[in-house]
N, CA, C and O atoms as a MOPAC input file, in Angstrom:
PM7 MOZYME 1SCF
protein

 N      3.20400 1     9.31100 1    12.46800 1
 C      4.55900 1     8.93700 1    12.75000 1
 C      5.33000 1     8.84500 1    11.43600 1
 O      4.87000 1     8.23000 1    10.47400 1
 N      6.47800 1     9.45100 1    11.41100 1
 C      7.32200 1     9.42300 1    10.22300 1
 C      8.64700 1     8.77200 1    10.58900 1
 O      9.26400 1     9.13700 1    11.58900 1
 N      9.08100 1     7.82000 1     9.79200 1
 C     10.33800 1     7.12800 1    10.05000 1
 C     11.38400 1     7.62900 1     9.07000 1
 O     11.14700 1     7.66700 1     7.86300 1
 N     12.51800 1     8.00600 1     9.58100 1
 C     13.64500 1     8.44000 1     8.74300 1
 C     14.64900 1     7.29100 1     8.66700 1
 O     15.04700 1     6.73800 1     9.69300 1
 N     15.04700 1     6.94300 1     7.47700 1
 C     16.05900 1     5.91900 1     7.28300 1
 C     17.40400 1     6.61900 1     7.13500 1
 O     17.56300 1     7.47300 1     6.26300 1
 N     18.35600 1     6.27200 1     7.96300 1
 C     19.65000 1     6.94100 1     7.96000 1
 C     20.36200 1     6.76300 1     6.62900 1
 O     20.86400 1     7.73700 1     6.06900 1
 N     20.41500 1     5.56900 1     6.12300 1
 C     21.11200 1     5.28100 1     4.87300 1
 C     20.13800 1     5.02700 1     3.72200 1
 O     20.44500 1     4.27800 1     2.79500 1
 N     18.98000 1     5.64700 1     3.78700 1
 C     17.95000 1     5.40000 1     2.78000 1
 C     18.40500 1     5.88100 1     1.40700 1
 O     19.01600 1     6.94000 1     1.26400 1
 N     18.09500 1     5.08500 1     0.42500 1
 C     18.39400 1     5.42900 1    -0.95600 1
 C     17.12500 1     5.97400 1    -1.59600 1
 O     16.01500 1     5.59400 1    -1.22300 1
 N     17.29800 1     6.84900 1    -2.54200 1
 C     16.15800 1     7.34500 1    -3.30100 1
 C     15.57000 1     6.18200 1    -4.09600 1
 O     16.30800 1     5.31200 1    -4.55800 1
 N     14.24300 1     6.16100 1    -4.25900 1
 C     13.64700 1     5.07600 1    -5.04400 1
 C     14.12000 1     5.13700 1    -6.49900 1
 O     14.31100 1     6.21400 1    -7.06400 1
 N     14.29900 1     3.97600 1    -7.07400 1
 C     14.69400 1     3.89500 1    -8.48000 1
 C     13.50000 1     4.22500 1    -9.35800 1
 O     12.36600 1     4.29400 1    -8.88300 1
 N     13.75900 1     4.42400 1   -10.62700 1
 C     12.68100 1     4.68500 1   -11.57900 1
 C     11.70700 1     3.51500 1   -11.58000 1
 O     10.49200 1     3.71100 1   -11.62300 1
 N     12.24000 1     2.30200 1   -11.53300 1
 C     11.39900 1     1.09800 1   -11.50500 1
 C     10.52600 1     1.07100 1   -10.25000 1
 O      9.34300 1     0.73600 1   -10.32200 1
 N     11.10700 1     1.42400 1    -9.10200 1
 C     10.33300 1     1.40700 1    -7.87000 1
 C      9.24000 1     2.47900 1    -7.88800 1
 O      8.12500 1     2.23200 1    -7.42900 1
 N      9.55100 1     3.65500 1    -8.41100 1
 C      8.54500 1     4.70900 1    -8.52600 1
 C      7.40100 1     4.22700 1    -9.41000 1
 O      6.23300 1     4.46200 1    -9.10200 1
 N      7.73500 1     3.55400 1   -10.50500 1
 C      6.71100 1     2.99900 1   -11.40000 1
 C      5.84700 1     1.97900 1   -10.65500 1
 O      4.62000 1     2.00400 1   -10.75900 1
 N      6.49200 1     1.08000 1    -9.90100 1
 C      5.75200 1     0.06700 1    -9.15000 1
 C      4.85400 1     0.69500 1    -8.08300 1
 O      3.74300 1     0.21900 1    -7.85300 1
 N      5.32600 1     1.75500 1    -7.43500 1
 C      4.50000 1     2.45500 1    -6.45200 1
 C      3.29300 1     3.10400 1    -7.11400 1
 O      2.19800 1     3.09900 1    -6.55200 1
 N      3.48200 1     3.65800 1    -8.29300 1
 C      2.36500 1     4.25300 1    -9.03100 1
 C      1.35000 1     3.18300 1    -9.43700 1
 O      0.14300 1     3.41900 1    -9.40500 1
 N      1.85000 1     2.01100 1    -9.81600 1
 C      0.95000 1     0.90500 1   -10.16600 1
 C      0.14400 1     0.46900 1    -8.93900 1
 O     -1.06100 1     0.23900 1    -9.03900 1
 N      0.79700 1     0.35500 1    -7.79800 1
 C      0.10100 1    -0.00500 1    -6.56100 1
 C     -0.92800 1     1.06400 1    -6.20900 1
 O     -2.04600 1     0.73900 1    -5.80900 1
 N     -0.56500 1     2.31700 1    -6.35300 1
 C     -1.48800 1     3.41700 1    -6.08500 1
 C     -2.72200 1     3.31600 1    -6.98400 1
 O     -3.84200 1     3.55500 1    -6.53100 1
 N     -2.52100 1     2.96700 1    -8.24700 1
 C     -3.62900 1     2.80600 1    -9.18100 1
 C     -4.54600 1     1.66200 1    -8.75100 1
 O     -5.76900 1     1.79800 1    -8.77800 1
 N     -3.95500 1     0.54000 1    -8.35600 1
 C     -4.74000 1    -0.61000 1    -7.89100 1
 C     -5.57100 1    -0.21600 1    -6.67200 1
 O     -6.75100 1    -0.55700 1    -6.58900 1
 N     -4.96600 1     0.49400 1    -5.73500 1
 C     -5.67200 1     0.90400 1    -4.51600 1
 C     -6.80100 1     1.87500 1    -4.85500 1
 O     -7.91400 1     1.73400 1    -4.34900 1
 N     -6.52200 1     2.85200 1    -5.70200 1
 C     -7.54800 1     3.84300 1    -6.04600 1
 C     -8.73400 1     3.20300 1    -6.76700 1
 O     -9.88000 1     3.58000 1    -6.52500 1
 N     -8.47000 1     2.24600 1    -7.64500 1
 C     -9.56400 1     1.54300 1    -8.32000 1
 C    -10.39000 1     0.73900 1    -7.32700 1
 O    -11.61800 1     0.71200 1    -7.40200 1
 N     -9.70000 1     0.08300 1    -6.39000 1
 C    -10.38900 1    -0.76200 1    -5.41700 1
 C    -11.22400 1     0.06100 1    -4.44000 1
 O    -12.24400 1    -0.41500 1    -3.94300 1
 N    -10.80400 1     1.27600 1    -4.16700 1
 C    -11.49500 1     2.09600 1    -3.17400 1
 C    -12.42000 1     3.14600 1    -3.78300 1
 O    -13.03000 1     3.92500 1    -3.05200 1
 N    -12.52900 1     3.17800 1    -5.08500 1
 C    -13.31200 1     4.21300 1    -5.77400 1
 C    -14.77500 1     4.23100 1    -5.34100 1
 O    -15.39100 1     5.29500 1    -5.28800 1
 N    -15.33300 1     3.07200 1    -5.03200 1
 C    -16.74700 1     3.01600 1    -4.63700 1
 C    -16.95300 1     3.21200 1    -3.13000 1
 O    -18.08500 1     3.17800 1    -2.64800 1
 N    -15.86500 1     3.41500 1    -2.39500 1
 C    -15.96800 1     3.63700 1    -0.95300 1
 C    -16.03500 1     2.37400 1    -0.12600 1
 O    -16.11500 1     2.43000 1     1.10100 1
 N    -16.00200 1     1.21500 1    -0.80600 1
 C    -16.04700 1    -0.08000 1    -0.11800 1
 C    -14.87000 1    -0.91500 1    -0.60200 1
 O    -14.62500 1    -1.03400 1    -1.80300 1
 N    -14.15700 1    -1.48300 1     0.34000 1
 C    -13.01800 1    -2.33200 1     0.02300 1
 C    -13.36700 1    -3.76000 1     0.41100 1
 O    -13.48400 1    -4.07500 1     1.59500 1
 N    -13.53500 1    -4.62900 1    -0.58900 1
 C    -13.92200 1    -6.01700 1    -0.32100 1
 C    -12.70500 1    -6.83400 1     0.09400 1
 O    -11.56400 1    -6.40500 1    -0.07600 1
 N    -12.96500 1    -8.00400 1     0.63300 1
 C    -11.87600 1    -8.89200 1     1.04400 1
 C    -11.02000 1    -9.28700 1    -0.15500 1
 O     -9.79900 1    -9.38500 1    -0.03300 1
 N    -11.64100 1    -9.51400 1    -1.31000 1
 C    -10.87800 1    -9.84500 1    -2.52100 1
 C     -9.96500 1    -8.69600 1    -2.92800 1
 O     -8.83000 1    -8.92300 1    -3.34700 1
 N    -10.45200 1    -7.46700 1    -2.80800 1
 C     -9.63700 1    -6.30600 1    -3.14800 1
 C     -8.47100 1    -6.14600 1    -2.17100 1
 O     -7.35900 1    -5.80400 1    -2.57500 1
 N     -8.72700 1    -6.39300 1    -0.89800 1
 C     -7.66100 1    -6.34400 1     0.10700 1
 C     -6.59800 1    -7.38500 1    -0.20800 1
 O     -5.40300 1    -7.10400 1    -0.11800 1
 N     -7.02800 1    -8.58100 1    -0.57600 1
 C     -6.09100 1    -9.65100 1    -0.92700 1
 C     -5.24600 1    -9.26200 1    -2.13900 1
 O     -4.03900 1    -9.50400 1    -2.15500 1
 N     -5.86500 1    -8.66900 1    -3.14100 1
 C     -5.15100 1    -8.21900 1    -4.33000 1
 C     -4.11400 1    -7.15700 1    -3.98500 1
 O     -2.98000 1    -7.21300 1    -4.46100 1
 N     -4.49700 1    -6.20100 1    -3.16500 1
 C     -3.58100 1    -5.12600 1    -2.77300 1
 C     -2.41400 1    -5.68700 1    -1.96500 1
 O     -1.26100 1    -5.32300 1    -2.19700 1
 N     -2.70800 1    -6.55500 1    -1.03700 1
 C     -1.63000 1    -7.14600 1    -0.21700 1
 C     -0.67900 1    -7.98000 1    -1.06300 1
 O      0.52200 1    -8.00900 1    -0.79600 1
 N     -1.19500 1    -8.64900 1    -2.07000 1
 C     -0.32300 1    -9.41400 1    -2.98100 1
 C      0.62100 1    -8.47100 1    -3.71700 1
 O      1.77600 1    -8.81900 1    -3.96100 1
 N      0.14400 1    -7.28900 1    -4.07300 1
 C      0.99800 1    -6.29400 1    -4.73000 1
 C      2.07700 1    -5.78800 1    -3.77400 1
 O      3.21600 1    -5.56000 1    -4.18200 1
 N      1.72000 1    -5.61600 1    -2.52100 1
 C      2.68000 1    -5.11600 1    -1.53800 1
 C      3.78300 1    -6.13000 1    -1.28500 1
 O      4.95600 1    -5.76300 1    -1.22400 1
 N      3.42600 1    -7.39400 1    -1.13700 1
 C      4.38500 1    -8.44600 1    -0.76900 1
 C      4.86800 1    -9.23400 1    -1.97500 1
 O      5.32900 1   -10.36500 1    -1.81600 1
 N      4.77900 1    -8.68100 1    -3.15700 1
 C      4.93400 1    -9.40000 1    -4.41100 1
 C      6.32200 1    -9.93800 1    -4.73100 1
 O      6.42500 1   -10.98000 1    -5.37800 1
 N      7.37600 1    -9.28600 1    -4.31300 1
 C      8.69100 1    -9.67900 1    -4.81300 1
 C      9.64600 1   -10.06200 1    -3.69600 1
 O      9.79600 1    -9.34600 1    -2.70500 1
 N     10.28000 1   -11.19900 1    -3.87800 1
 C     11.34300 1   -11.59000 1    -2.96200 1
 C     12.57500 1   -10.76500 1    -3.30200 1
 O     12.76800 1   -10.37700 1    -4.45500 1
 N     13.39100 1   -10.50300 1    -2.32500 1
 C     14.61900 1    -9.77200 1    -2.57400 1
 C     14.47200 1    -8.26100 1    -2.50300 1
 O     15.45000 1    -7.53800 1    -2.69300 1
 N     13.26500 1    -7.76900 1    -2.23300 1
 C     13.08900 1    -6.33600 1    -2.06500 1
 C     13.78400 1    -5.88900 1    -0.78200 1
 O     13.91900 1    -6.66300 1     0.16500 1
 N     14.21300 1    -4.65400 1    -0.76300 1
 C     14.81500 1    -4.11900 1     0.44700 1
 C     13.72400 1    -3.74800 1     1.43800 1
 O     12.54900 1    -3.64600 1     1.08500 1
 N     14.12900 1    -3.55000 1     2.66800 1
 C     13.19600 1    -3.12300 1     3.69800 1
 C     12.59300 1    -1.77500 1     3.31300 1
 O     11.40700 1    -1.53800 1     3.54300 1
 N     13.39400 1    -0.90200 1     2.73600 1
 C     12.90500 1     0.41600 1     2.32600 1
 C     11.82500 1     0.30300 1     1.26000 1
 O     10.83200 1     1.02900 1     1.30600 1
 N     12.00700 1    -0.59700 1     0.30200 1
 C     11.01200 1    -0.78100 1    -0.75200 1
 C      9.70000 1    -1.28100 1    -0.16600 1
 O      8.62900 1    -0.78000 1    -0.50800 1
 N      9.78600 1    -2.25300 1     0.70200 1
 C      8.58900 1    -2.78000 1     1.36100 1
 C      7.93100 1    -1.69700 1     2.21100 1
 O      6.70800 1    -1.55400 1     2.20400 1
 N      8.73400 1    -0.94200 1     2.93600 1
 C      8.19800 1     0.12700 1     3.77300 1
 C      7.43500 1     1.15000 1     2.93000 1
 O      6.35700 1     1.59300 1     3.32700 1
 N      7.97300 1     1.52200 1     1.79100 1
 C      7.30000 1     2.50900 1     0.94100 1
 C      5.93400 1     2.00700 1     0.48000 1
 O      4.96500 1     2.76600 1     0.44800 1
 N      5.86300 1     0.71800 1     0.12300 1
 C      4.57500 1     0.16000 1    -0.30800 1
 C      3.59200 1     0.10100 1     0.86200 1
 O      2.41100 1     0.40300 1     0.69200 1
 N      4.07000 1    -0.28600 1     2.04700 1
 C      3.20800 1    -0.36000 1     3.21300 1
 C      2.75400 1     1.04000 1     3.64400 1
 O      1.62000 1     1.21200 1     4.09100 1
 N      3.62200 1     2.02300 1     3.51300 1
 C      3.26200 1     3.39600 1     3.84900 1
 C      2.17500 1     3.90700 1     2.90500 1
 O      1.25300 1     4.60100 1     3.33200 1
 N      2.28400 1     3.56800 1     1.64400 1
 C      1.26000 1     3.95400 1     0.67100 1
 C     -0.08500 1     3.33000 1     1.05500 1
 O     -1.11600 1     3.99900 1     0.99700 1
 N     -0.07800 1     2.06100 1     1.44200 1
 C     -1.30000 1     1.38400 1     1.88500 1
 C     -1.87700 1     2.07200 1     3.11900 1
 O     -3.08700 1     2.27900 1     3.21600 1
 N     -1.00800 1     2.42000 1     4.05000 1
 C     -1.46500 1     3.08000 1     5.28100 1
 C     -2.17400 1     4.39400 1     4.96200 1
 O     -3.23900 1     4.67900 1     5.50900 1
 N     -1.58400 1     5.18400 1     4.08300 1
 C     -2.14900 1     6.49300 1     3.76000 1
 C     -3.44600 1     6.36000 1     2.95400 1
 O     -4.42500 1     7.05300 1     3.23000 1
 N     -3.44800 1     5.47400 1     1.96600 1
 C     -4.59700 1     5.38600 1     1.06100 1
 C     -5.72100 1     4.46800 1     1.53900 1
 O     -6.84400 1     4.55600 1     1.04200 1
 N     -5.42700 1     3.59000 1     2.49700 1
 C     -6.46200 1     2.65600 1     2.95900 1
 C     -6.68200 1     2.77700 1     4.46300 1
 O     -7.76700 1     3.16300 1     4.89600 1
 N     -5.68300 1     2.45700 1     5.25500 1
 C     -5.85500 1     2.37000 1     6.70000 1
 C     -6.36700 1     3.67500 1     7.30600 1
 O     -7.30700 1     3.65900 1     8.10100 1
 N     -5.76400 1     4.79400 1     6.94100 1
 C     -6.20500 1     6.07000 1     7.49700 1
 C     -7.64500 1     6.38900 1     7.09800 1
 O     -8.40600 1     6.92900 1     7.90200 1
 N     -8.02000 1     6.05900 1     5.86600 1
 C     -9.38200 1     6.33800 1     5.40700 1
 C    -10.40900 1     5.45700 1     6.11300 1
 O    -11.51700 1     5.90600 1     6.40700 1
 N    -10.04500 1     4.20900 1     6.38500 1
 C    -10.94800 1     3.32700 1     7.13800 1
 C    -11.10200 1     3.86300 1     8.55400 1
 O    -12.21300 1     3.92800 1     9.07900 1
 N    -10.00000 1     4.24400 1     9.16700 1
 C    -10.02500 1     4.77000 1    10.53000 1
 C    -10.87000 1     6.03500 1    10.63300 1
 O    -11.58200 1     6.23500 1    11.61800 1
 N    -10.78800 1     6.88900 1     9.61100 1
 C    -11.52200 1     8.15400 1     9.62700 1
 C    -12.96400 1     8.00700 1     9.13300 1
 O    -13.71700 1     8.98100 1     9.13500 1
 N    -13.35000 1     6.81100 1     8.71600 1
 C    -14.71200 1     6.56900 1     8.26300 1
 C    -14.96500 1     6.97400 1     6.81500 1
 O    -16.11500 1     7.00900 1     6.37700 1
 N    -13.91600 1     7.27700 1     6.07400 1
 C    -14.05100 1     7.65700 1     4.67000 1
 C    -14.15100 1     6.44000 1     3.74800 1
 O    -14.53500 1     6.56100 1     2.58400 1
 N    -13.80500 1     5.28200 1     4.27500 1
 C    -13.77000 1     4.05300 1     3.50700 1
 C    -14.26800 1     2.91900 1     4.37700 1
 O    -13.93200 1     2.84400 1     5.55900 1
 N    -15.06800 1     2.03600 1     3.79800 1
 C    -15.58700 1     0.87900 1     4.50800 1
 C    -14.84000 1    -0.35400 1     3.99800 1
 O    -14.69700 1    -0.54800 1     2.79100 1
 N    -14.37100 1    -1.17800 1     4.92300 1
 C    -13.63300 1    -2.38000 1     4.54400 1
 C    -14.39200 1    -3.62000 1     4.98800 1
 O    -14.99100 1    -3.64600 1     6.06300 1
 N    -14.35800 1    -4.64500 1     4.15100 1
 C    -14.99000 1    -5.92200 1     4.47800 1
 C    -13.98500 1    -6.76500 1     5.24100 1
 O    -12.86300 1    -6.98500 1     4.78700 1
 N    -14.40300 1    -7.23100 1     6.40300 1
 C    -13.55200 1    -8.08300 1     7.21900 1
 C    -14.34400 1    -9.33300 1     7.55900 1
 O    -15.40300 1    -9.26200 1     8.18200 1
 N    -13.82600 1   -10.46500 1     7.15000 1
 C    -14.48700 1   -11.75000 1     7.39400 1
 C    -15.93700 1   -11.73800 1     6.94900 1
 O    -16.82200 1   -12.22700 1     7.65100 1
 N    -16.16800 1   -11.16500 1     5.76000 1
 C    -17.49500 1   -11.16700 1     5.16400 1
 C    -18.43300 1   -10.08800 1     5.65500 1
 O    -19.56300 1    -9.99000 1     5.17600 1
 N    -17.98900 1    -9.26900 1     6.61000 1
 C    -18.83600 1    -8.19600 1     7.12000 1
 C    -18.16600 1    -6.84200 1     6.88500 1
 O    -16.94500 1    -6.72300 1     6.97800 1
 N    -18.96100 1    -5.84200 1     6.58400 1
 C    -18.43100 1    -4.49300 1     6.39100 1
 C    -18.23100 1    -3.83800 1     7.74300 1
 O    -19.10100 1    -3.89800 1     8.61200 1
 N    -17.07300 1    -3.21000 1     7.91300 1
 C    -16.77900 1    -2.47700 1     9.16600 1
 C    -16.41700 1    -1.05000 1     8.84800 1
 O    -16.13600 1    -0.26800 1     9.75500 1

């Protein structure tokens, strides 16, 4: 599913940098094929890190998480720890 924002603004240089930083954090956390609860907490803190962000900024970070984590867990390419157990 792809969402189009009618009045969406292009990401700023700062936002592109922040997205790249989040991507780096996710790639490091998932490099071994296992995502621990601590790593999930760290990634989520990066996603929800700043007050005053626009909905578009938050959406871009959540979309990055969906592509790099959620889809891989769903497809069996990545194992995630949930409540102390690997799923």
